[in-house]
Short mmCIF file of C-alpha atoms in Angstrom, two decimals:
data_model
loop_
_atom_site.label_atom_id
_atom_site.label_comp_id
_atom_site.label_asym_id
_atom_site.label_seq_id
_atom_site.Cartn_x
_atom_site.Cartn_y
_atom_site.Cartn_z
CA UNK A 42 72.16 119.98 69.33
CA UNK A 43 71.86 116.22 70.28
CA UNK A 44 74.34 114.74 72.75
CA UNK A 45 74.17 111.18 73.13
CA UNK A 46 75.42 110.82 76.77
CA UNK A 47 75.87 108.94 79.61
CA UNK A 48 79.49 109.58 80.49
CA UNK A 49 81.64 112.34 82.77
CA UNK A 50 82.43 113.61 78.88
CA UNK A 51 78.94 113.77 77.95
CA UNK A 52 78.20 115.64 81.27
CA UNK A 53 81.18 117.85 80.54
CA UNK A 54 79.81 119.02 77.20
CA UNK A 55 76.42 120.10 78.12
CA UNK A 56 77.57 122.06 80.79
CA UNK A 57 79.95 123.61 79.03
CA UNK A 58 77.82 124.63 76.35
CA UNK A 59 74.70 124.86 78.65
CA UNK A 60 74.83 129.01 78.82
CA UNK A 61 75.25 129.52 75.49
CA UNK A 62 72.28 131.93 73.93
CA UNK A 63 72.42 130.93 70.60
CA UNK A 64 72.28 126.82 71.49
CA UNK A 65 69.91 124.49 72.72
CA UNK A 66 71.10 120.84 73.92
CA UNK A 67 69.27 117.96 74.23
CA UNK A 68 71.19 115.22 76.49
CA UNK A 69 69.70 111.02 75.79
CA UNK A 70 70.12 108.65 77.58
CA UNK A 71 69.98 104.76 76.95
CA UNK A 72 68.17 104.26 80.53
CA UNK A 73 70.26 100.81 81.66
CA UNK A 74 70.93 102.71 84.64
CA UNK A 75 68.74 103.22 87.51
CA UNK A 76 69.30 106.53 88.84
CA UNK A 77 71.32 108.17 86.41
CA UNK A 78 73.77 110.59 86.85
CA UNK A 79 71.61 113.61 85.02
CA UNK A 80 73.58 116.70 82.86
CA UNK A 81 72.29 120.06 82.89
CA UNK A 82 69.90 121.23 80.33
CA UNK A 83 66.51 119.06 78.63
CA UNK A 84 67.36 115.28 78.88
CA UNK A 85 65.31 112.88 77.50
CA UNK A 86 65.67 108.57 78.35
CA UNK A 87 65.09 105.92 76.40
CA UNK A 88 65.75 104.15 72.98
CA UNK A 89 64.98 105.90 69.67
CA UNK A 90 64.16 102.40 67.83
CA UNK A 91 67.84 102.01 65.85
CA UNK A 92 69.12 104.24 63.27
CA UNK A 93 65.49 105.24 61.09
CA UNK A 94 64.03 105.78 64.55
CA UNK A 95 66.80 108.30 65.20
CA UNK A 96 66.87 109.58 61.82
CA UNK A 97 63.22 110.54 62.43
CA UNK A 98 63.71 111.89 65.71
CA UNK A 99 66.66 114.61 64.83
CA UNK A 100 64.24 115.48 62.18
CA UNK A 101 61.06 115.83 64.03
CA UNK A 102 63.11 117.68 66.74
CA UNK A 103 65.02 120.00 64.40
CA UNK A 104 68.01 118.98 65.31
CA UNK A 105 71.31 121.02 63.45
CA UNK A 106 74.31 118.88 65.44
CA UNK A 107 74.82 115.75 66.78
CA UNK A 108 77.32 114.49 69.23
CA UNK A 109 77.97 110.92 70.06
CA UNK A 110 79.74 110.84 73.57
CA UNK A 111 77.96 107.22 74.71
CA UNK A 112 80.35 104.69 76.09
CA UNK A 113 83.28 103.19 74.48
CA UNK A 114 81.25 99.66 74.05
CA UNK A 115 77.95 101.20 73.62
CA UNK A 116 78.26 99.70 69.91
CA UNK A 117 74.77 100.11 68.91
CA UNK A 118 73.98 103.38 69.32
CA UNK A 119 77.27 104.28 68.05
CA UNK A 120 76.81 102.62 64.65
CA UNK A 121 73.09 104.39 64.65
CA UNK A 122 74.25 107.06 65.00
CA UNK A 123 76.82 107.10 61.87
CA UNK A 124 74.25 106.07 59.89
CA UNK A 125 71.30 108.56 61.09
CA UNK A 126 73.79 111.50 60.93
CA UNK A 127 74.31 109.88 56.97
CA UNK A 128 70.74 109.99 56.57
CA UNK A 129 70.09 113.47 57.88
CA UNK A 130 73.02 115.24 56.89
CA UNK A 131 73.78 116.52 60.00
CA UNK A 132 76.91 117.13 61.50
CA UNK A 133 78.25 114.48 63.35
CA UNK A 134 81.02 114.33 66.34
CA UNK A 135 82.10 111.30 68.03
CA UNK A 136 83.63 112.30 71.65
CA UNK A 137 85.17 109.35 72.83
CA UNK A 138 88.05 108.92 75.57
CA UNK A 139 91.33 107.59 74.60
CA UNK A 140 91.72 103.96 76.21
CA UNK A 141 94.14 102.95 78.48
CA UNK A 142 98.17 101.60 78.26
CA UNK A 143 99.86 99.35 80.15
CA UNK A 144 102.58 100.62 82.28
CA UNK A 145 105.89 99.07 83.53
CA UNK A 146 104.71 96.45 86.05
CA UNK A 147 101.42 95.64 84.24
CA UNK A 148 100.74 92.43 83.15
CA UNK A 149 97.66 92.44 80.64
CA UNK A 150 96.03 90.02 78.53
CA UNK A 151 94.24 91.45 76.13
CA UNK A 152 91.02 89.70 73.89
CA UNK A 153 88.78 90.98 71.21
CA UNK A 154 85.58 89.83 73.13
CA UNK A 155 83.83 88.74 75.61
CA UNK A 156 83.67 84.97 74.59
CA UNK A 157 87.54 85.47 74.41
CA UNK A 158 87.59 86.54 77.87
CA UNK A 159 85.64 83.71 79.47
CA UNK A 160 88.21 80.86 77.64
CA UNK A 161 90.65 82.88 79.27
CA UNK A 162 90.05 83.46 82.90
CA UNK A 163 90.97 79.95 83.75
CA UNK A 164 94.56 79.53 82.72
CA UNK A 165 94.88 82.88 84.58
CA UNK A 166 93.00 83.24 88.31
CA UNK A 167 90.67 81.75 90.82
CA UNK A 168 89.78 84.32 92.18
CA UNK A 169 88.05 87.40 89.64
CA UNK A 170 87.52 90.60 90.50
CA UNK A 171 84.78 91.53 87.23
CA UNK A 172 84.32 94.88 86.56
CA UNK A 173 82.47 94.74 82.48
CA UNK A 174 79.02 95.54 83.24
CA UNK A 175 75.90 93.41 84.65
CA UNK A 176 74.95 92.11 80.81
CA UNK A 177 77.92 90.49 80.75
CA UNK A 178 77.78 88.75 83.97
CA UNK A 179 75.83 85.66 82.94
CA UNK A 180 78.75 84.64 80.03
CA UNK A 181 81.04 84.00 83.60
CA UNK A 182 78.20 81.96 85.33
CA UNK A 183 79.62 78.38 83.49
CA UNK A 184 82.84 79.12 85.20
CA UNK A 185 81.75 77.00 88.00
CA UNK A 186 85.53 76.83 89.32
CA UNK A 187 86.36 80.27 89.61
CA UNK A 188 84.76 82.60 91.64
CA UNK A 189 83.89 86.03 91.17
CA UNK A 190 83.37 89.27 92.34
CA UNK A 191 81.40 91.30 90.06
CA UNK A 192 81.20 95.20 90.94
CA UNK A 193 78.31 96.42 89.24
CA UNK A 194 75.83 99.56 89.47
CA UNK A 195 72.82 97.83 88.74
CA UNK A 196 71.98 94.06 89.84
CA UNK A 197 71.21 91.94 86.96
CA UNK A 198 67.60 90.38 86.29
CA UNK A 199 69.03 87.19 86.24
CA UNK A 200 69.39 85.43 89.36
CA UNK A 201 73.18 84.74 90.34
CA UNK A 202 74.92 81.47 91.21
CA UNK A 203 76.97 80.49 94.39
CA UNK A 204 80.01 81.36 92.99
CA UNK A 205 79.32 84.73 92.47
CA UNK A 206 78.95 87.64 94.78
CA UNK A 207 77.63 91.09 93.64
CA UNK A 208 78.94 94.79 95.06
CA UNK A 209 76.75 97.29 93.50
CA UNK A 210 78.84 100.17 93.61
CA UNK A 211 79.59 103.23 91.51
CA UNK A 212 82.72 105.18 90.42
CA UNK A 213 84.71 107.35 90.51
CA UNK A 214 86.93 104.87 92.89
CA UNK A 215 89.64 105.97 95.30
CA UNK A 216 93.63 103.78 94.78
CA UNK A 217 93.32 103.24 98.71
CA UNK A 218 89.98 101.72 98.56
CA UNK A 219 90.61 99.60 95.56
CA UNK A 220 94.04 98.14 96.79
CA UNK A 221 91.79 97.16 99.91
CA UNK A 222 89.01 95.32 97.83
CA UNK A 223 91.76 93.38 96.22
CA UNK A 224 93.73 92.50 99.29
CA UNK A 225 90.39 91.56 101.27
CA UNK A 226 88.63 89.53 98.58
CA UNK A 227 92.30 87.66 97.57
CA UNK A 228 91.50 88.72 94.00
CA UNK A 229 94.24 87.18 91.79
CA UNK A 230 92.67 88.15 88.19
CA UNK A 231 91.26 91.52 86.98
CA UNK A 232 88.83 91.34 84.14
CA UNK A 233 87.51 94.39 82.58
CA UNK A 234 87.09 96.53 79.74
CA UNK A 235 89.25 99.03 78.06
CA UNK A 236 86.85 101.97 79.40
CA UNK A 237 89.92 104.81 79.54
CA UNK A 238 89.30 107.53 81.83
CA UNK A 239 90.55 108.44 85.17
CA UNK A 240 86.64 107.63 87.32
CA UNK A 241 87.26 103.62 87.46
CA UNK A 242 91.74 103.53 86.46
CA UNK A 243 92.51 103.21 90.20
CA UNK A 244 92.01 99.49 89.92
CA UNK A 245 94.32 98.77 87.13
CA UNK A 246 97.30 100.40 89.31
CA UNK A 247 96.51 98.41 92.39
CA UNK A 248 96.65 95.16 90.52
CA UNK A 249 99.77 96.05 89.00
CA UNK A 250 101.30 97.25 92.67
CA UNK A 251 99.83 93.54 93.65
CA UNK A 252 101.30 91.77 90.46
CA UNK A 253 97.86 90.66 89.63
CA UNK A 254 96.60 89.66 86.11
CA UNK A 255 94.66 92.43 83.92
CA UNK A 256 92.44 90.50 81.47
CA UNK A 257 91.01 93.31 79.07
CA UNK A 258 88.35 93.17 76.45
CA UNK A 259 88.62 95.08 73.65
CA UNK A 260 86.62 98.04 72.32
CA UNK A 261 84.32 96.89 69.59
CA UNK A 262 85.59 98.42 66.10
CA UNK A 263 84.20 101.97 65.43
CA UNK A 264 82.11 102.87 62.09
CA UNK A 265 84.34 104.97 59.64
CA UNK A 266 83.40 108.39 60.70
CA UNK A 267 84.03 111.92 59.47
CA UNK A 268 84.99 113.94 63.07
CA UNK A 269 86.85 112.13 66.00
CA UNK A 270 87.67 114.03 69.51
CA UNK A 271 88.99 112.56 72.67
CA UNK A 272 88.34 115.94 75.01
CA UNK A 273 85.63 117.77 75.76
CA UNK A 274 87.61 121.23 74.86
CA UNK A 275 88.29 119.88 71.52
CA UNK A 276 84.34 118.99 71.33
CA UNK A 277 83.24 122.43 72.59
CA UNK A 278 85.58 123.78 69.14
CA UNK A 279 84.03 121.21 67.15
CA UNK A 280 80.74 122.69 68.12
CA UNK A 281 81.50 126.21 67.49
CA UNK A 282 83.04 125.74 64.04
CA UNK A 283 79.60 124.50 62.82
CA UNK A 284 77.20 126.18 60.77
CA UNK A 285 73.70 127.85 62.10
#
């Protein structure tokens, strides 16, 4: 079995199904992170070259299952996947997690994209705490009278203008330490994705204890696919229902 990874659910999987004798699990991973986080078992990094180059990999491989457990906005590999499972005939999962909802208190914009998001931030904050990722980063950079705080894992390749000031930092992230990053940078506008999980929600709730702005960008639209989960129990039965 191939599990396209790089989340916690990705993680989860292949350790759950790492001691089973009658599997063997192969874990990718894009490799936009330096020092990953790694899941047990083989794990290979790297592209496969879009959906043929896939295609030809499961093949060479002998691959029986695929799982697609990549990020929420990894859009690409998502839509290579649909069609290289097509292609193959294998089996194909998508494990995703279910995005988040507002609660009373919240006050969130939401936008279909990124370009939506820049026009935005300006009727809505001075002062941005960005949490979408380091390719992102440069669509901010015109927003020469707003300044941000982007929290990312890696810095980007680009270099980054006065007006913005990088924390490279990595999740999970604690309530107490995020309410403190707000109150000590005067952040008055939250921009992120809809990621879901629990690893990076602490920041939503101490904007909304704050009554600060939540400025969300929406998950790209998925391919039509034939198997949807959203935990990795419900994966694990996936797996075991399949033939071989």
């Amino acid at each position: 079995m191939l599990i396209l990874g790089g989340t916690a659910e990705a993680r989860a999987l292949a350790a759950a199904l790492a001691n089973r004798p009658d599997m063997s699990v192969v874990s990718s991973l894009a490799g936009r992170v330096s020092n990953p986080r790694l899941p047990v078992g083989e794990v290979r990094i790297g592209g496969f070259g879009g959906a043929a180059g896939l295609a030809g990999w499961l093949t060479e491989r002998g691959i029986e299952v695929l799982v697609d457990a990549t990020h929420p906005y990894a859009a690409r590999i998502r839509l290579s996947a649909a069609e290289a499972a097509v292609t193959t005939g294998l089996p194909h999962l998508r494990l995703e997690r279910p995005g988040w909802h507002p609660q009373p208190g919240d006050e969130w914009h939401r936008v279909p994209d990124l370009a939506s998001a820049v026009a935005a931030v300006p009727a809505l904050g001075r002062r941005v705490l960005l949490t979408t990722g380091r390719q992102s980063l440069p669509a901010f950079w015109g927003l020469t009278d707003r300044w941000f705080l982007a929290r990312v894992v890696d810095a980007p390749d680009e270099p980054v203008p006065e007006h913005v000031q990088l924390l490279r930092s990595r999740g999970p992230y604690q309530l107490a330490d995020e309410r403190e990053l707000l109150r000590a940078h005067r952040i008055d506008l939250l921009v992120t994705k809809d990621s879901g999980g629990s690893l990076t929600e602490a920041k939503l709730v101490a904007a909304r204890e704050r009554g600060i702005p939540v400025l969300i960008i929406d998950r790209p639209v998925s391919p039509p696919l034939p198997a949807i989960v959203t935990t990795v129990p419900a994966a694990v039965r996936w797996v075991a229902t399949q033939p071989g």
